[in-house]
PDB file of C-alpha atoms and ligand atoms in Angstrom:
ATOM      1  CA  MET A   1      18.895 -26.816  18.806  1.00 57.00           C
ATOM      2  CA  THR A   2      16.064 -27.427  16.373  1.00 73.00           C
ATOM      3  CA  GLU A   3      15.008 -24.610  14.111  1.00 89.00           C
ATOM      4  CA  GLU A   4      11.947 -22.600  15.137  1.00 96.00           C
ATOM      5  CA  LEU A   5       9.076 -23.273  12.757  1.00 98.00           C
ATOM      6  CA  VAL A   6       7.297 -20.166  11.461  1.00 98.00           C
ATOM      7  CA  LEU A   7       4.285 -19.472   9.287  1.00 98.00           C
ATOM      8  CA  LEU A   8       3.852 -15.894   8.072  1.00 98.00           C
ATOM      9  CA  ASP A   9       0.356 -14.475   7.533  1.00 98.00           C
ATOM     10  CA  HIS A  10       0.678 -11.030   5.970  1.00 98.00           C
ATOM     11  CA  ASP A  11      -1.785  -8.712   4.277  1.00 98.00           C
ATOM     12  CA  GLY A  12       0.128  -7.321   1.340  1.00 98.00           C
ATOM     13  CA  GLY A  13       0.945  -3.752   2.399  1.00 97.00           C
ATOM     14  CA  VAL A  14       4.346  -2.204   1.764  1.00 97.00           C
ATOM     15  CA  ASP A  15       5.279  -2.918   5.364  1.00 97.00           C
ATOM     16  CA  ASP A  16       4.375  -6.579   4.879  1.00 98.00           C
ATOM     17  CA  TYR A  17       6.823  -7.062   1.977  1.00 98.00           C
ATOM     18  CA  LEU A  18       9.512  -5.444   4.128  1.00 98.00           C
ATOM     19  CA  SER A  19       8.665  -7.904   6.884  1.00 98.00           C
ATOM     20  CA  LEU A  20       9.037 -10.779   4.464  1.00 98.00           C
ATOM     21  CA  ILE A  21      12.361  -9.354   3.280  1.00 98.00           C
ATOM     22  CA  LEU A  22      13.516  -9.284   6.904  1.00 98.00           C
ATOM     23  CA  LEU A  23      12.080 -12.653   7.896  1.00 98.00           C
ATOM     24  CA  MET A  24      13.801 -14.473   5.042  1.00 98.00           C
ATOM     25  CA  THR A  25      17.207 -13.291   6.296  1.00 98.00           C
ATOM     26  CA  MET A  26      16.729 -15.118   9.628  1.00 98.00           C
ATOM     27  CA  ASP A  27      18.716 -18.293   9.259  1.00 95.00           C
ATOM     28  CA  HIS A  28      17.642 -19.766  12.601  1.00 96.00           C
ATOM     29  CA  LEU A  29      13.987 -20.045  11.483  1.00 98.00           C
ATOM     30  CA  ARG A  30      12.309 -22.478   9.140  1.00 98.00           C
ATOM     31  CA  VAL A  31       9.525 -20.753   7.218  1.00 98.00           C
ATOM     32  CA  LEU A  32       6.889 -23.366   6.380  1.00 98.00           C
ATOM     33  CA  GLY A  33       4.788 -21.178   4.154  1.00 98.00           C
ATOM     34  CA  ILE A  34       3.260 -17.784   3.643  1.00 98.00           C
ATOM     35  CA  VAL A  35      -0.406 -16.858   3.619  1.00 98.00           C
ATOM     36  CA  VAL A  36      -1.627 -13.598   2.145  1.00 98.00           C
ATOM     37  CA  THR A  37      -4.758 -12.197   3.769  1.00 98.00           C
ATOM     38  CA  PRO A  38      -6.640  -9.851   1.390  1.00 98.00           C
ATOM     39  CA  ALA A  39      -6.752  -6.813   3.676  1.00 96.00           C
ATOM     40  CA  ASP A  40      -4.245  -4.014   3.043  1.00 94.00           C
ATOM     41  CA  CYS A  41      -3.823  -5.010  -0.630  1.00 95.00           C
ATOM     42  CA  TYR A  42      -5.346  -6.331  -3.782  1.00 95.00           C
ATOM     43  CA  VAL A  43      -4.634  -9.972  -3.240  1.00 97.00           C
ATOM     44  CA  LYS A  44      -3.552 -11.198  -6.693  1.00 98.00           C
ATOM     45  CA  PRO A  45      -0.608  -8.810  -7.086  1.00 98.00           C
ATOM     46  CA  ALA A  46       0.202  -9.270  -3.375  1.00 98.00           C
ATOM     47  CA  VAL A  47       0.477 -13.044  -3.801  1.00 98.00           C
ATOM     48  CA  SER A  48       2.495 -12.560  -6.968  1.00 98.00           C
ATOM     49  CA  ALA A  49       4.915 -10.106  -5.322  1.00 98.00           C
ATOM     50  CA  THR A  50       5.310 -12.438  -2.343  1.00 98.00           C
ATOM     51  CA  ARG A  51       6.284 -15.346  -4.601  1.00 98.00           C
ATOM     52  CA  LYS A  52       8.722 -13.157  -6.539  1.00 98.00           C
ATOM     53  CA  ILE A  53      10.411 -12.024  -3.312  1.00 98.00           C
ATOM     54  CA  LEU A  54      10.878 -15.686  -2.334  1.00 98.00           C
ATOM     55  CA  ASP A  55      12.408 -16.355  -5.760  1.00 98.00           C
ATOM     56  CA  LEU A  56      14.813 -13.441  -5.242  1.00 97.00           C
ATOM     57  CA  PHE A  57      15.948 -15.069  -1.993  1.00 96.00           C
ATOM     58  CA  GLY A  58      16.471 -18.381  -3.775  1.00 96.00           C
ATOM     59  CA  ARG A  59      13.669 -19.781  -1.609  1.00 97.00           C
ATOM     60  CA  SER A  60      11.349 -20.990  -4.351  1.00 97.00           C
ATOM     61  CA  ASP A  61      10.614 -23.999  -2.148  1.00 98.00           C
ATOM     62  CA  VAL A  62       8.380 -21.978   0.214  1.00 98.00           C
ATOM     63  CA  PRO A  63       4.686 -22.241  -0.743  1.00 98.00           C
ATOM     64  CA  VAL A  64       2.377 -19.222  -0.793  1.00 98.00           C
ATOM     65  CA  ALA A  65      -1.383 -19.390  -0.291  1.00 98.00           C
ATOM     66  CA  GLU A  66      -4.147 -16.904  -0.990  1.00 98.00           C
ATOM     67  CA  SER A  67      -6.628 -16.482   1.829  1.00 98.00           C
ATOM     68  CA  THR A  68     -10.242 -16.019   0.744  1.00 98.00           C
ATOM     69  CA  VAL A  69     -11.538 -14.393   3.935  1.00 98.00           C
ATOM     70  CA  ARG A  70     -13.305 -11.016   3.959  1.00 97.00           C
ATOM     71  CA  GLY A  71     -13.159  -8.217   6.495  1.00 95.00           C
ATOM     72  CA  LEU A  72     -15.987  -6.233   8.018  1.00 94.00           C
ATOM     73  CA  ASN A  73     -14.280  -2.858   7.569  1.00 95.00           C
ATOM     74  CA  PRO A  74     -12.217  -2.773   4.349  1.00 92.00           C
ATOM     75  CA  PHE A  75      -8.980  -0.815   4.067  1.00 91.00           C
ATOM     76  CA  PRO A  76      -9.184   2.314   1.871  1.00 88.00           C
ATOM     77  CA  ARG A  77      -8.373   1.544  -1.772  1.00 87.00           C
ATOM     78  CA  ILE A  78      -5.594   4.099  -1.809  1.00 86.00           C
ATOM     79  CA  PHE A  79      -3.691   2.003   0.785  1.00 87.00           C
ATOM     80  CA  ARG A  80      -4.252  -1.218  -1.092  1.00 92.00           C
ATOM     81  CA  ARG A  81      -2.966  -0.374  -4.527  1.00 93.00           C
ATOM     82  CA  ASP A  82       0.739  -0.470  -3.587  1.00 95.00           C
ATOM     83  CA  ALA A  83       0.659  -4.235  -4.208  1.00 97.00           C
ATOM     84  CA  PHE A  84       0.507  -3.561  -7.964  1.00 97.00           C
ATOM     85  CA  THR A  85       3.561  -1.311  -7.775  1.00 97.00           C
ATOM     86  CA  VAL A  86       5.684  -3.720  -5.744  1.00 98.00           C
ATOM     87  CA  ASP A  87       4.717  -6.584  -8.042  1.00 98.00           C
ATOM     88  CA  HIS A  88       6.212  -4.609 -10.936  1.00 98.00           C
ATOM     89  CA  PHE A  89       9.516  -3.640  -9.309  1.00 98.00           C
ATOM     90  CA  PRO A  90      12.355  -4.268 -11.786  1.00 97.00           C
ATOM     91  CA  ILE A  91      14.401  -6.249  -9.248  1.00 97.00           C
ATOM     92  CA  LEU A  92      11.535  -8.721  -8.881  1.00 98.00           C
ATOM     93  CA  ASN A  93      11.028  -9.160 -12.612  1.00 98.00           C
ATOM     94  CA  GLU A  94      14.439  -9.785 -14.114  1.00 95.00           C
ATOM     95  CA  ARG A  95      13.417 -13.324 -14.880  1.00 92.00           C
ATOM     96  CA  GLU A  96      10.245 -14.441 -16.592  1.00 93.00           C
ATOM     97  CA  GLY A  97       7.891 -16.672 -14.666  1.00 95.00           C
ATOM     98  CA  ILE A  98       7.463 -17.365 -10.968  1.00 98.00           C
ATOM     99  CA  ARG A  99       8.868 -20.460  -9.271  1.00 98.00           C
ATOM    100  CA  ALA A 100       7.675 -20.290  -5.647  1.00 98.00           C
ATOM    101  CA  PRO A 101       4.572 -22.487  -5.658  1.00 98.00           C
ATOM    102  CA  LEU A 102       1.044 -21.206  -5.210  1.00 98.00           C
ATOM    103  CA  ALA A 103      -0.867 -23.540  -2.888  1.00 98.00           C
ATOM    104  CA  PRO A 104      -3.936 -24.986  -4.614  1.00 97.00           C
ATOM    105  CA  SER A 105      -6.141 -24.519  -1.530  1.00 97.00           C
ATOM    106  CA  SER A 106      -7.314 -21.370   0.230  1.00 98.00           C
ATOM    107  CA  GLY A 107      -4.948 -19.692   2.662  1.00 98.00           C
ATOM    108  CA  GLN A 108      -7.036 -20.785   5.632  1.00 98.00           C
ATOM    109  CA  ALA A 109      -7.122 -24.448   4.488  1.00 98.00           C
ATOM    110  CA  PHE A 110      -3.401 -24.275   3.735  1.00 98.00           C
ATOM    111  CA  MET A 111      -2.720 -22.919   7.216  1.00 98.00           C
ATOM    112  CA  ALA A 112      -4.705 -25.737   8.819  1.00 98.00           C
ATOM    113  CA  ARG A 113      -2.915 -28.363   6.721  1.00 98.00           C
ATOM    114  CA  VAL A 114       0.575 -27.002   7.398  1.00 98.00           C
ATOM    115  CA  LEU A 115      -0.078 -26.778  11.142  1.00 98.00           C
ATOM    116  CA  ARG A 116      -1.513 -30.288  11.291  1.00 98.00           C
ATOM    117  CA  GLY A 117       1.488 -31.644   9.443  1.00 97.00           C
ATOM    118  CA  ALA A 118       4.117 -29.784  11.474  1.00 97.00           C
ATOM    119  CA  THR A 119       6.449 -31.912  13.586  1.00 96.00           C
ATOM    120  CA  GLU A 120       6.255 -29.457  16.486  1.00 97.00           C
ATOM    121  CA  PRO A 121       4.236 -26.338  17.404  1.00 98.00           C
ATOM    122  CA  VAL A 122       4.630 -23.423  15.026  1.00 98.00           C
ATOM    123  CA  THR A 123       5.030 -19.700  15.642  1.00 98.00           C
ATOM    124  CA  LEU A 124       2.505 -17.681  13.633  1.00 98.00           C
ATOM    125  CA  LEU A 125       3.794 -14.280  12.613  1.00 98.00           C
ATOM    126  CA  ALA A 126       0.754 -12.188  11.692  1.00 98.00           C
ATOM    127  CA  THR A 127       1.243  -8.743  10.183  1.00 98.00           C
ATOM    128  CA  GLY A 128      -2.358  -8.221   9.112  1.00 98.00           C
ATOM    129  CA  PRO A 129      -5.821  -8.943  10.522  1.00 98.00           C
ATOM    130  CA  LEU A 130      -6.422 -12.251  12.337  1.00 98.00           C
ATOM    131  CA  THR A 131      -9.243 -13.337  10.032  1.00 98.00           C
ATOM    132  CA  THR A 132      -7.370 -16.118   8.240  1.00 98.00           C
ATOM    133  CA  ILE A 133      -6.162 -17.565  11.538  1.00 98.00           C
ATOM    134  CA  ALA A 134      -9.703 -17.427  12.937  1.00 98.00           C
ATOM    135  CA  ALA A 135     -11.025 -19.155   9.795  1.00 98.00           C
ATOM    136  CA  ALA A 136      -8.348 -21.855  10.036  1.00 98.00           C
ATOM    137  CA  LEU A 137      -9.295 -22.439  13.687  1.00 98.00           C
ATOM    138  CA  ASP A 138     -12.948 -22.772  12.681  1.00 98.00           C
ATOM    139  CA  LEU A 139     -12.028 -25.258   9.935  1.00 98.00           C
ATOM    140  CA  ALA A 140      -9.743 -27.303  12.173  1.00 98.00           C
ATOM    141  CA  PRO A 141     -10.090 -26.527  15.899  1.00 98.00           C
ATOM    142  CA  ASP A 142      -7.398 -29.127  16.714  1.00 98.00           C
ATOM    143  CA  ILE A 143      -4.685 -26.879  15.236  1.00 98.00           C
ATOM    144  CA  GLU A 144      -4.861 -24.688  18.322  1.00 98.00           C
ATOM    145  CA  ALA A 145      -2.462 -27.152  19.990  1.00 98.00           C
ATOM    146  CA  LYS A 146      -0.043 -26.789  17.086  1.00 98.00           C
ATOM    147  CA  ILE A 147       0.274 -23.022  17.452  1.00 98.00           C
ATOM    148  CA  LYS A 148       3.169 -22.240  19.776  1.00 98.00           C
ATOM    149  CA  LYS A 149       2.377 -18.546  19.841  1.00 98.00           C
ATOM    150  CA  ILE A 150       1.035 -15.753  17.669  1.00 99.00           C
ATOM    151  CA  VAL A 151       3.277 -12.717  17.276  1.00 99.00           C
ATOM    152  CA  TRP A 152       0.927 -10.054  15.988  1.00 98.00           C
ATOM    153  CA  MET A 153       1.135  -6.488  14.782  1.00 98.00           C
ATOM    154  CA  GLY A 154      -2.129  -5.322  16.232  1.00 98.00           C
ATOM    155  CA  GLY A 155      -3.856  -3.281  18.863  1.00 98.00           C
ATOM    156  CA  ALA A 156      -3.521   0.038  20.625  1.00 98.00           C
ATOM    157  CA  LEU A 157      -3.504  -0.446  24.390  1.00 98.00           C
ATOM    158  CA  ASN A 158      -2.830   2.916  26.019  1.00 98.00           C
ATOM    159  CA  VAL A 159      -2.527   5.193  22.990  1.00 98.00           C
ATOM    160  CA  PRO A 160      -5.065   6.340  20.357  1.00 97.00           C
ATOM    161  CA  GLY A 161      -5.807   4.013  17.453  1.00 97.00           C
ATOM    162  CA  ASN A 162      -5.016   4.701  13.805  1.00 95.00           C
ATOM    163  CA  VAL A 163      -8.500   4.313  12.311  1.00 95.00           C
ATOM    164  CA  ASN A 164      -9.242   7.835  11.203  1.00 88.00           C
ATOM    165  CA  LYS A 165     -12.480   9.257  12.630  1.00 86.00           C
ATOM    166  CA  ILE A 166     -13.193  11.295   9.508  1.00 81.00           C
ATOM    167  CA  ILE A 167     -12.519   8.603   6.887  1.00 83.00           C
ATOM    168  CA  GLU A 168     -14.302   5.996   8.989  1.00 87.00           C
ATOM    169  CA  GLY A 169     -17.287   8.069  10.047  1.00 85.00           C
ATOM    170  CA  GLY A 170     -18.898   7.136  13.326  1.00 89.00           C
ATOM    171  CA  GLN A 171     -15.769   5.613  14.828  1.00 95.00           C
ATOM    172  CA  ASP A 172     -14.104   7.081  17.902  1.00 96.00           C
ATOM    173  CA  GLY A 173     -10.481   6.674  16.808  1.00 96.00           C
ATOM    174  CA  SER A 174      -9.573   4.083  19.444  1.00 97.00           C
ATOM    175  CA  ALA A 175      -9.095   1.137  17.081  1.00 97.00           C
ATOM    176  CA  GLU A 176      -5.972  -0.096  15.353  1.00 98.00           C
ATOM    177  CA  TRP A 177      -6.553  -1.087  11.722  1.00 97.00           C
ATOM    178  CA  ASN A 178      -5.652  -4.787  11.901  1.00 98.00           C
ATOM    179  CA  VAL A 179      -8.211  -5.257  14.660  1.00 98.00           C
ATOM    180  CA  TYR A 180     -10.790  -2.949  13.077  1.00 97.00           C
ATOM    181  CA  TRP A 181     -10.713  -4.806   9.736  1.00 98.00           C
ATOM    182  CA  ASP A 182     -12.301  -7.742  11.516  1.00 98.00           C
ATOM    183  CA  PRO A 183     -12.865  -7.317  15.271  1.00 98.00           C
ATOM    184  CA  VAL A 184     -14.900 -10.525  15.394  1.00 98.00           C
ATOM    185  CA  ALA A 185     -11.925 -12.546  14.151  1.00 98.00           C
ATOM    186  CA  ALA A 186      -9.639 -10.947  16.720  1.00 98.00           C
ATOM    187  CA  ASP A 187     -12.196 -11.803  19.397  1.00 98.00           C
ATOM    188  CA  ARG A 188     -12.277 -15.400  18.110  1.00 98.00           C
ATOM    189  CA  VAL A 189      -8.517 -15.681  18.589  1.00 98.00           C
ATOM    190  CA  TRP A 190      -8.761 -13.922  21.968  1.00 98.00           C
ATOM    191  CA  LYS A 191     -11.072 -16.746  23.085  1.00 98.00           C
ATOM    192  CA  THR A 192      -8.372 -19.395  22.512  1.00 98.00           C
ATOM    193  CA  ASN A 193      -5.566 -20.316  24.887  1.00 98.00           C
ATOM    194  CA  ILE A 194      -2.872 -19.530  22.333  1.00 98.00           C
ATOM    195  CA  PRO A 195      -0.061 -17.357  23.765  1.00 98.00           C
ATOM    196  CA  LEU A 196      -0.335 -13.902  22.167  1.00 98.00           C
ATOM    197  CA  ILE A 197       2.543 -11.462  21.833  1.00 98.00           C
ATOM    198  CA  LEU A 198       1.345  -8.121  20.497  1.00 98.00           C
ATOM    199  CA  CYS A 199       3.297  -5.403  18.819  1.00 98.00           C
ATOM    200  CA  PRO A 200       0.757  -2.593  19.411  1.00 98.00           C
ATOM    201  CA  LEU A 201       0.786   1.040  18.308  1.00 98.00           C
ATOM    202  CA  ASP A 202       2.094   1.877  21.785  1.00 98.00           C
ATOM    203  CA  ILE A 203       5.529   0.656  20.691  1.00 98.00           C
ATOM    204  CA  THR A 204       5.337   1.095  16.906  1.00 98.00           C
ATOM    205  CA  ASN A 205       4.817   4.840  17.522  1.00 98.00           C
ATOM    206  CA  LEU A 206       8.531   4.830  18.437  1.00 98.00           C
ATOM    207  CA  VAL A 207       9.626   3.727  14.941  1.00 98.00           C
ATOM    208  CA  PRO A 208       8.490   6.275  12.351  1.00 97.00           C
ATOM    209  CA  ILE A 209       9.975   5.867   8.888  1.00 96.00           C
ATOM    210  CA  THR A 210      11.913   9.062   8.356  1.00 95.00           C
ATOM    211  CA  SER A 211      13.434  10.388   5.168  1.00 95.00           C
ATOM    212  CA  GLY A 212      16.821  10.124   6.884  1.00 96.00           C
ATOM    213  CA  PHE A 213      16.326   6.433   7.511  1.00 96.00           C
ATOM    214  CA  VAL A 214      15.322   5.745   3.907  1.00 97.00           C
ATOM    215  CA  LEU A 215      18.251   7.756   2.534  1.00 97.00           C
ATOM    216  CA  LYS A 216      20.671   5.875   4.779  1.00 97.00           C
ATOM    217  CA  LEU A 217      19.320   2.641   3.357  1.00 97.00           C
ATOM    218  CA  CYS A 218      19.841   4.009  -0.155  1.00 96.00           C
ATOM    219  CA  ARG A 219      23.542   4.523   0.657  1.00 97.00           C
ATOM    220  CA  GLN A 220      23.911   0.751   0.818  1.00 97.00           C
ATOM    221  CA  ARG A 221      21.930   0.148  -2.359  1.00 97.00           C
ATOM    222  CA  ARG A 222      24.765  -2.020  -3.706  1.00 98.00           C
ATOM    223  CA  TYR A 223      23.158  -4.800  -1.663  1.00 98.00           C
ATOM    224  CA  PRO A 224      20.063  -6.110  -3.496  1.00 97.00           C
ATOM    225  CA  LEU A 225      18.023  -6.380  -0.298  1.00 98.00           C
ATOM    226  CA  SER A 226      18.749  -2.756   0.607  1.00 98.00           C
ATOM    227  CA  ASP A 227      17.811  -1.752  -2.929  1.00 97.00           C
ATOM    228  CA  LEU A 228      14.524  -3.632  -2.660  1.00 98.00           C
ATOM    229  CA  ALA A 229      13.753  -2.364   0.855  1.00 98.00           C
ATOM    230  CA  GLY A 230      14.622   1.189  -0.221  1.00 97.00           C
ATOM    231  CA  MET A 231      12.242   0.913  -3.185  1.00 97.00           C
ATOM    232  CA  CYS A 232       9.458  -0.251  -0.858  1.00 98.00           C
ATOM    233  CA  TYR A 233      10.048   2.555   1.611  1.00 97.00           C
ATOM    234  CA  SER A 234      10.225   5.151  -1.169  1.00 96.00           C
ATOM    235  CA  LEU A 235       6.526   4.457  -1.832  1.00 96.00           C
ATOM    236  CA  VAL A 236       5.509   5.641   1.619  1.00 95.00           C
ATOM    237  CA  THR A 237       7.800   8.577   2.362  1.00 93.00           C
ATOM    238  CA  HIS A 238       4.977  11.033   1.532  1.00 91.00           C
ATOM    239  CA  GLN A 239       2.828   9.820   4.419  1.00 91.00           C
ATOM    240  CA  ASP A 240       3.036   9.121   8.141  1.00 93.00           C
ATOM    241  CA  TYR A 241       4.481   5.655   8.097  1.00 95.00           C
ATOM    242  CA  TYR A 242       5.913   3.427  10.796  1.00 97.00           C
ATOM    243  CA  ALA A 243       7.821   0.172  10.878  1.00 98.00           C
ATOM    244  CA  TRP A 244       4.684  -1.527  12.247  1.00 98.00           C
ATOM    245  CA  ASP A 245       5.108  -4.974  10.714  1.00 98.00           C
ATOM    246  CA  VAL A 246       8.892  -4.785  10.492  1.00 98.00           C
ATOM    247  CA  LEU A 247       9.235  -4.149  14.220  1.00 98.00           C
ATOM    248  CA  THR A 248       6.922  -7.096  14.871  1.00 98.00           C
ATOM    249  CA  THR A 249       9.034  -9.295  12.616  1.00 98.00           C
ATOM    250  CA  ALA A 250      12.309  -8.146  14.203  1.00 98.00           C
ATOM    251  CA  TYR A 251      11.068  -9.699  17.442  1.00 98.00           C
ATOM    252  CA  LEU A 252      11.578 -13.150  15.906  1.00 98.00           C
ATOM    253  CA  GLY A 253      15.169 -12.348  15.066  1.00 98.00           C
ATOM    254  CA  GLN A 254      16.204 -10.279  18.090  1.00 98.00           C
ATOM    255  CA  PRO A 255      13.818 -10.911  20.998  1.00 98.00           C
ATOM    256  CA  GLU A 256      16.526  -9.849  23.448  1.00 98.00           C
ATOM    257  CA  ILE A 257      16.310  -6.198  22.338  1.00 98.00           C
ATOM    258  CA  PHE A 258      12.660  -6.037  23.461  1.00 98.00           C
ATOM    259  CA  SER A 259      11.010  -6.118  26.849  1.00 98.00           C
ATOM    260  CA  LEU A 260       7.517  -7.550  27.180  1.00 98.00           C
ATOM    261  CA  ARG A 261       4.757  -6.602  29.566  1.00 98.00           C
ATOM    262  CA  GLY A 262       1.594  -8.468  30.461  1.00 98.00           C
ATOM    263  CA  TRP A 263      -1.871  -6.930  30.056  1.00 98.00           C
ATOM    264  CA  GLU A 264      -5.451  -8.045  30.494  1.00 98.00           C
ATOM    265  CA  THR A 265      -7.506  -7.036  27.500  1.00 98.00           C
ATOM    266  CA  THR A 266     -10.739  -7.424  25.614  1.00 98.00           C
ATOM    267  CA  ILE A 267     -11.664  -6.794  21.975  1.00 98.00           C
ATOM    268  CA  VAL A 268     -14.554  -4.413  21.365  1.00 98.00           C
ATOM    269  CA  THR A 269     -16.507  -5.945  18.467  1.00 98.00           C
ATOM    270  CA  GLU A 270     -19.340  -3.448  17.923  1.00 96.00           C
ATOM    271  CA  GLY A 271     -20.160   0.229  17.858  1.00 96.00           C
ATOM    272  CA  ALA A 272     -17.979   3.333  17.731  1.00 96.00           C
ATOM    273  CA  SER A 273     -15.039   1.618  19.446  1.00 97.00           C
ATOM    274  CA  GLN A 274     -15.148  -1.571  17.387  1.00 97.00           C
ATOM    275  CA  GLY A 275     -11.626  -2.827  16.903  1.00 98.00           C
ATOM    276  CA  ARG A 276     -10.412  -1.347  20.162  1.00 98.00           C
ATOM    277  CA  THR A 277      -8.053  -3.521  22.201  1.00 98.00           C
ATOM    278  CA  MET A 278      -9.202  -2.404  25.614  1.00 98.00           C
ATOM    279  CA  VAL A 279      -7.251  -2.957  28.810  1.00 98.00           C
ATOM    280  CA  VAL A 280      -9.721  -4.285  31.390  1.00 98.00           C
ATOM    281  CA  PRO A 281      -9.377  -6.071  34.738  1.00 97.00           C
ATOM    282  CA  ARG A 282      -9.637  -9.863  34.387  1.00 97.00           C
ATOM    283  CA  GLY A 283      -9.506  -9.618  30.597  1.00 98.00           C
ATOM    284  CA  ARG A 284      -7.695 -11.998  28.269  1.00 98.00           C
ATOM    285  CA  LYS A 285      -4.017 -12.155  29.203  1.00 98.00           C
ATOM    286  CA  VAL A 286      -1.621 -11.073  26.472  1.00 98.00           C
ATOM    287  CA  LEU A 287       1.982 -10.020  26.344  1.00 98.00           C
ATOM    288  CA  ALA A 288       2.829  -6.816  24.532  1.00 98.00           C
ATOM    289  CA  MET A 289       6.177  -5.530  23.383  1.00 98.00           C
ATOM    290  CA  ASP A 290       6.825  -2.705  25.811  1.00 98.00           C
ATOM    291  CA  THR A 291      10.300  -1.319  25.074  1.00 98.00           C
ATOM    292  CA  VAL A 292      12.859  -1.799  22.323  1.00 98.00           C
ATOM    293  CA  ASP A 293      16.487  -0.791  21.991  1.00 98.00           C
ATOM    294  CA  LEU A 294      16.029   1.512  18.981  1.00 98.00           C
ATOM    295  CA  ASP A 295      19.695   1.650  17.981  1.00 97.00           C
ATOM    296  CA  ALA A 296      19.835  -2.137  18.039  1.00 98.00           C
ATOM    297  CA  PHE A 297      16.628  -2.370  15.980  1.00 98.00           C
ATOM    298  CA  TYR A 298      17.773  -0.037  13.209  1.00 97.00           C
ATOM    299  CA  GLY A 299      21.256  -1.569  13.307  1.00 97.00           C
ATOM    300  CA  TYR A 300      19.685  -4.983  12.831  1.00 98.00           C
ATOM    301  CA  LEU A 301      17.815  -3.828   9.708  1.00 98.00           C
ATOM    302  CA  PHE A 302      20.923  -2.323   8.121  1.00 98.00           C
ATOM    303  CA  GLN A 303      22.886  -5.468   8.933  1.00 98.00           C
ATOM    304  CA  GLN A 304      20.303  -7.970   7.692  1.00 98.00           C
ATOM    305  CA  TRP A 305      19.745  -6.062   4.486  1.00 98.00           C
ATOM    306  CA  SER A 306      23.475  -5.909   3.723  1.00 98.00           C
ATOM    307  CA  ARG A 307      23.210  -8.811   1.357  1.00 94.00           C
TER     308      ARG A 307
HETATM  309 CA1   CA B 401       0.303  -5.469   7.364  1.00 71.75          CA
END
């Protein structure tokens, strides 16, 4: 069996580093590169932290690229500053200098180049907005054929969104943040024929990060990955936090613990519902993660991070 080729496009939030820390434990995948989309982060420290995590894994061969796209609805600054903290974690800075290469081109150009050069279609794992993917498709429309599927943390199908009505005045609360950041980009991807597998809020609502979970991870701190993951989670224990991106990523490692369900959907790009992933008859067909074996999911995290 050939290895599955994967390109990760993340947006630098705490959850995104945890996803990277999980993804890099999956020995059956070949990670071709990592793109950082400047959404839920400040991008320089997010790129730096990403490269340092690769170095920690001994995977300094994996290139990292900085996307230069912009969103329509920026994430609040208070969410974005965690990138600076993670970039200064002691475990990521024992050694001076960074080895994992920084791609000389923009993240979107890098994505297009990697996909064009891939020997077979590539799975895109996207844990942030779809803007970089949309930009890469605009740069190089032929890469659509090289994308096997997009596994995306995004959308809220039959539950409320997580864009706060008060912080984001004028919105109706139906949008999920990764769509809301750039609904036009999501719509661009919706208009392709690329198979889409969503990990929407409908299922991520089942995986809150509890204090008990974080403390259990701390009990196995003797493993460097548990120490690092525990540090990341400690930054978010004061707020309502979910394993949004981590659950999405776990699908690549343990698809058999999930069930999928098909939906017909459209992206609302304007007005008070912009960023809503609306279920409509004859809409764009997507698959969404529908159920997950929770014990198996948490067990998988504790197992993968025991190294
Ligand atoms: Ca993210």
